[in-house]
Structures are given as structure tokens and as C-alpha cells.
mmCIF file of C-alpha atoms in Angstrom:
data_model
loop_
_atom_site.group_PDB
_atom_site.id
_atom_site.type_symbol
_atom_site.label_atom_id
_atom_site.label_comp_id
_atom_site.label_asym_id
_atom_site.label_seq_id
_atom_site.Cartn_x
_atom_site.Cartn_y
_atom_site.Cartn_z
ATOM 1 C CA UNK A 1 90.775 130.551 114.307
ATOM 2 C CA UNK A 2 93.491 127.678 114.107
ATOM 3 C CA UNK A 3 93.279 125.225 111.700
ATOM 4 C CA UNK A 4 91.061 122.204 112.854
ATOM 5 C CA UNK A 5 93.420 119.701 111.461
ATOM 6 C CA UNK A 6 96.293 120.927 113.729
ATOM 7 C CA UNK A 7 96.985 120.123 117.790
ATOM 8 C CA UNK A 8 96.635 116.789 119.568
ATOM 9 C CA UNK A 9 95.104 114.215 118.099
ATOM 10 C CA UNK A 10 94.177 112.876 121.165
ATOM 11 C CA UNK A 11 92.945 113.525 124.478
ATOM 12 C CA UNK A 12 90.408 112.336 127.171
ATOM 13 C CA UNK A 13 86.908 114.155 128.481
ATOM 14 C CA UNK A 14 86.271 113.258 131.948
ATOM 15 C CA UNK A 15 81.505 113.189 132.154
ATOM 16 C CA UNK A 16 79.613 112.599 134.753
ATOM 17 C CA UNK A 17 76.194 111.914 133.914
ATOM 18 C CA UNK A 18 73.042 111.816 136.862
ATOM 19 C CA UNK A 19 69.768 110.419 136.784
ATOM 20 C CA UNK A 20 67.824 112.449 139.350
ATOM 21 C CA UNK A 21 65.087 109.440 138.634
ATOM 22 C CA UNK A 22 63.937 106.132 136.966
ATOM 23 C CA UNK A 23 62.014 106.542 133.882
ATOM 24 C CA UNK A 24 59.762 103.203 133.290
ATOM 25 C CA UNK A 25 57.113 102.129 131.610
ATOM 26 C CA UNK A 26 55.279 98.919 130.218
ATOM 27 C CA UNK A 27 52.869 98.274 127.471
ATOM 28 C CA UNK A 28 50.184 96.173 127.436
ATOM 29 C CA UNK A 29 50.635 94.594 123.783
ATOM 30 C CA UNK A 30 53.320 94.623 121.015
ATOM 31 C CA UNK A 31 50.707 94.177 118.336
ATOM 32 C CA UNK A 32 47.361 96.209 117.170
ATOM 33 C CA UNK A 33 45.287 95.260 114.394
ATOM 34 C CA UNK A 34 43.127 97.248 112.374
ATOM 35 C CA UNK A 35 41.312 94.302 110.211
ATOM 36 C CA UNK A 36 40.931 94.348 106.458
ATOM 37 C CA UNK A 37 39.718 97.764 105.524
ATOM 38 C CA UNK A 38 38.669 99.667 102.384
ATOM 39 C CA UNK A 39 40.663 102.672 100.990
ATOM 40 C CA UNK A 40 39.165 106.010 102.355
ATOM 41 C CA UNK A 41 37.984 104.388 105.741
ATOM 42 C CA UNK A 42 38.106 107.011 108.820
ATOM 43 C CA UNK A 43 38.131 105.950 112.383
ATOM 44 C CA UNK A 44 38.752 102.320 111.860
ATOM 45 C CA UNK A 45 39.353 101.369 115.993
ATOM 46 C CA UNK A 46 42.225 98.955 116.318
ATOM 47 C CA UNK A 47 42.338 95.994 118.517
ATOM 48 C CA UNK A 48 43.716 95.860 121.198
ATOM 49 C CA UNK A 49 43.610 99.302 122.972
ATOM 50 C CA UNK A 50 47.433 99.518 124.191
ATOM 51 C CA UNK A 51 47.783 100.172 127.940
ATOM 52 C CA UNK A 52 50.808 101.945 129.144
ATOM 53 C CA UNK A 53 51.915 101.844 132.822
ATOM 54 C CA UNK A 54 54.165 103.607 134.832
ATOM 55 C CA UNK A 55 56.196 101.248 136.511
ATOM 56 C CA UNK A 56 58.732 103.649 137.805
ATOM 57 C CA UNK A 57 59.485 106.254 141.000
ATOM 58 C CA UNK A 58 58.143 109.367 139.803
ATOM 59 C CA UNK A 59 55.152 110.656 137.058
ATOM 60 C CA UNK A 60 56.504 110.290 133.957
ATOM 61 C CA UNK A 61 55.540 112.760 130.424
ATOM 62 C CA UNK A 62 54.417 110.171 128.196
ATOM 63 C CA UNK A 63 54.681 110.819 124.194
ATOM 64 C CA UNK A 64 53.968 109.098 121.088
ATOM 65 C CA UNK A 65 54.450 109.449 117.578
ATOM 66 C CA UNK A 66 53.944 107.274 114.637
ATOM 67 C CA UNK A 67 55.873 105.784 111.149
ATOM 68 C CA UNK A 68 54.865 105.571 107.748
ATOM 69 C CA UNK A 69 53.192 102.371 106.480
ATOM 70 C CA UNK A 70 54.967 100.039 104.349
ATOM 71 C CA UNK A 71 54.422 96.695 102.657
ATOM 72 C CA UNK A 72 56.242 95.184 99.780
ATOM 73 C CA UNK A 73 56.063 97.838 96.512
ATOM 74 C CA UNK A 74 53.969 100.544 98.981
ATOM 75 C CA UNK A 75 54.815 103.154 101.025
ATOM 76 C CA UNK A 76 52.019 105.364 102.919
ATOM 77 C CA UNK A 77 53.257 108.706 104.495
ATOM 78 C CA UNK A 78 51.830 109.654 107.921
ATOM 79 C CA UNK A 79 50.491 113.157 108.252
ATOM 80 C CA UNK A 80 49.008 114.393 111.062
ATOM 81 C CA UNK A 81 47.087 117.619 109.930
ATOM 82 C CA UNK A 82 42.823 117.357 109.461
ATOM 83 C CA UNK A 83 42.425 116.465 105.451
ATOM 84 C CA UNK A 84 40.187 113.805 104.178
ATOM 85 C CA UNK A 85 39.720 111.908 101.490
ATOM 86 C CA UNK A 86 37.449 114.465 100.211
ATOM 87 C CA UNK A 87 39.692 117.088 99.889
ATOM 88 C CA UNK A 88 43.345 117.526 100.322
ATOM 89 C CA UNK A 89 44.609 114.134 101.851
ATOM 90 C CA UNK A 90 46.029 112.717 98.329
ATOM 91 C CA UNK A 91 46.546 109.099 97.709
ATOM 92 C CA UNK A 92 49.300 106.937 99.941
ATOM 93 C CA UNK A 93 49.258 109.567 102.939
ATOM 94 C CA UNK A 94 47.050 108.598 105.901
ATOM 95 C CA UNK A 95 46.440 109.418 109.757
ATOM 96 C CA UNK A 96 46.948 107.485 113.087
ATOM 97 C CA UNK A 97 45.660 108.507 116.269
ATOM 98 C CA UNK A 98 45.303 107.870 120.092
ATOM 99 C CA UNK A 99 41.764 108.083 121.779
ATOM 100 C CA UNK A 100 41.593 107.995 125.894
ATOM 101 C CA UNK A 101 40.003 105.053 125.903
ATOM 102 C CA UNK A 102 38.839 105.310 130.055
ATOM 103 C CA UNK A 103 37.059 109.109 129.086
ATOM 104 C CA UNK A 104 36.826 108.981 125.184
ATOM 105 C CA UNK A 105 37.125 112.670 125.324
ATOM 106 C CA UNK A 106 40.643 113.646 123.975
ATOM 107 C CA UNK A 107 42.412 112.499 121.128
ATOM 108 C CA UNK A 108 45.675 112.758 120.292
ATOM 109 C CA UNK A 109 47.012 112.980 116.806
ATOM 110 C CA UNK A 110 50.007 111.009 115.976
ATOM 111 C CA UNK A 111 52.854 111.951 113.459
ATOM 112 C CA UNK A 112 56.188 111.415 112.685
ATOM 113 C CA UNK A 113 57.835 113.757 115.575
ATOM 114 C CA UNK A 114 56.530 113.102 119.387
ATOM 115 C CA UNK A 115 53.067 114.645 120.489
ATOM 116 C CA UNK A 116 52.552 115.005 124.453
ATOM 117 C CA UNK A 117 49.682 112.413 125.432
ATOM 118 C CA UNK A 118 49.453 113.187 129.014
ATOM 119 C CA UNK A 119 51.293 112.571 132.353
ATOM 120 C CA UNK A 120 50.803 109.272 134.154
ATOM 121 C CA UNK A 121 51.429 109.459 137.564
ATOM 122 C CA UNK A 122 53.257 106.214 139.415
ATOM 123 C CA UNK A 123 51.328 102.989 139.394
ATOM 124 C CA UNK A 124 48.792 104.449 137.105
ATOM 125 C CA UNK A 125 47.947 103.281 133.589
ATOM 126 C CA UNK A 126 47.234 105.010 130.539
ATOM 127 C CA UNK A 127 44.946 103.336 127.951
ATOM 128 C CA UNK A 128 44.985 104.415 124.391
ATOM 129 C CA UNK A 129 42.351 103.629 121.738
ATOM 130 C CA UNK A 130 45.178 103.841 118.501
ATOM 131 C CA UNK A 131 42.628 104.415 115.083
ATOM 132 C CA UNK A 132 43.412 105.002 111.456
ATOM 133 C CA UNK A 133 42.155 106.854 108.885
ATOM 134 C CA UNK A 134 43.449 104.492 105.266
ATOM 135 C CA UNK A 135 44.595 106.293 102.530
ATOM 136 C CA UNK A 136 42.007 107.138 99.660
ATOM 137 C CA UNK A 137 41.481 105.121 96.575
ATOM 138 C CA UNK A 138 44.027 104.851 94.341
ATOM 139 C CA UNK A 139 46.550 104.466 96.849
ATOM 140 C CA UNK A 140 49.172 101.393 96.650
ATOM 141 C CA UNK A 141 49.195 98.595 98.815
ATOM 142 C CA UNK A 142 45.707 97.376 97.443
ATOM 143 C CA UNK A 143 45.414 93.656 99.192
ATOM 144 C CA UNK A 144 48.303 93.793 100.814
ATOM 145 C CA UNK A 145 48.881 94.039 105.191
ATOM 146 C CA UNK A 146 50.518 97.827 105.802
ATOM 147 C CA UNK A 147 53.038 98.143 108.274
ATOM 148 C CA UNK A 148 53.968 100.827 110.599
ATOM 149 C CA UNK A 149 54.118 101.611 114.186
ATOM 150 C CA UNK A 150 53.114 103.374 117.001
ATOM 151 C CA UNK A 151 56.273 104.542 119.579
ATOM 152 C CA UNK A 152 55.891 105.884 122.682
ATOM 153 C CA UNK A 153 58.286 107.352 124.886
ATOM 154 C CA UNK A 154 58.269 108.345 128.393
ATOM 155 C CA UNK A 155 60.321 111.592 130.153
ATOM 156 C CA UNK A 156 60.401 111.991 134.052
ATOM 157 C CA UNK A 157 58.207 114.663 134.881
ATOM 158 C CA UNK A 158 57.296 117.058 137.924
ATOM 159 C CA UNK A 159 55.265 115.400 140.926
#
């Protein structure tokens, strides 16, 4: 093959990109809290539930994933995978995840790459119960506020 350092040095590319529709969505709140909790607390509901509504022409594929938690001097890493406290979960990891809050009945658990929540068709709204599982004791962070955040993101999908 020819050297990559040799030819022009310049040139155009001519794109045209399409949107074959208009992807939008709105949340309810910008802000969850989770209170003052313990080390090793599971299922700790935050407040409020975050409501996510399609505002745009077509359904959309709604995802969401999660970040680690930080404060000043601590770091917790996210892991979405089923260990507690009592077994394998290790100090500064712990879980965030989404409960339907209309049916209770599925759950979605969050990590640091996108998880499929569900489609919402156009004009509905998705509510989502977000709830954390704290990292065990002997964690960092003791008395301090953790950070992190919840990010969803929303594809067009089929009708």
C-alpha cells in the first residue's frame, strides 16, 4: 500500500445526512434524591420518580444507563450484575436501577453502557422509579453527598 504520508494533503468530502424523523423527549426533573442512607442499604426509592415523554413524531427506543458516584476523596463504581453486600459486591461499587413506576413489574438495571427500557409511543410518558443499592461498609464517602447520574437517551423506533 502507498505510504500514508504521501498524496494531497487536502481535499473536500461532499455528505448528505437525512433524518427520516424527529427524535424528542422531555424529563420530568433534573434532580433525584435518595436521602441520607447507611452503607449496605438495598432498594433505597429515590424522590422524585423521573417521567420521560415523547414529545416527538414517531415512538421512540428509550435507553438509560448510569455513572459512577463521586464526591470529594470518593469514587463508587457502578456495576450492574446481582451481588450484595453479603457476598461479592466489595466496598465502593454499588447498583442503580429503574422500576416502572405505573405497573411496578419490570425493572431495569442500569450500568455504565445503555440498557433498553422500553418503547414510548408519541404523546405517551414513561415513568421510572430510579433506586440504589449503597455500597457496603467500609466504603469511602462516609458523610459525604455521592454524585452520579442517570442518562437517558432516546432512538426513533418502528411504529
Amino acid at each position: 500500500p502507498p505510504d500514508p504520508t504521501s498524496g494531497p494533503k487536502e481535499g473536500t468530502v461532499d455528505a448528505t445526512i437525512s433524518m427520516t424523523s424527529t427524535v424528542c423527549t422531555e424529563l420530568s426533573t433534573n434532580s433525584v434524591d435518595f436521602g441520607n442512607g447507611r452503607f449496605g442499604q438495598t432498594d433505597v426509592a429515590g424522590n422524585p420518580d423521573i417521567e420521560v415523554s415523547n414529545c416527538g413524531l414517531d415512538p421512540v427506543a428509550l435507553f438509560a444507563r448510569g455513572t459512577d458516584a463521586t464526591a470529594p476523596g470518593a469514587s463508587w463504581d457502578l456495576v450492574d450484575d446481582t451481588s450484595t453486600c453479603a457476598d461479592t459486591l466489595g466496598v465502593d461499587a454499588y447498583h442503580l436501577r429503574l422500576v416502572d413506576s405505573e405497573t411496578l413489574d419490570d425493572t431495569w438495571g442500569l450500568g455504565l453502557t445503555n440498557t433498553l427500557l422500553q418503547s414510548v409511543d408519541v404523546g405517551a410518558v414513561g415513568s421510572y422509579g430510579p433506586r440504589i443499592d449503597t455500597a457496603c461498609s467500609g466504603s469511602s464517602g462516609a458523610g459525604q453527598q455521592m454524585s452520579m447520574q442517570i442518562v437517558f437517551t432516546a432512538t426513533a423506533s418502528e411504529p
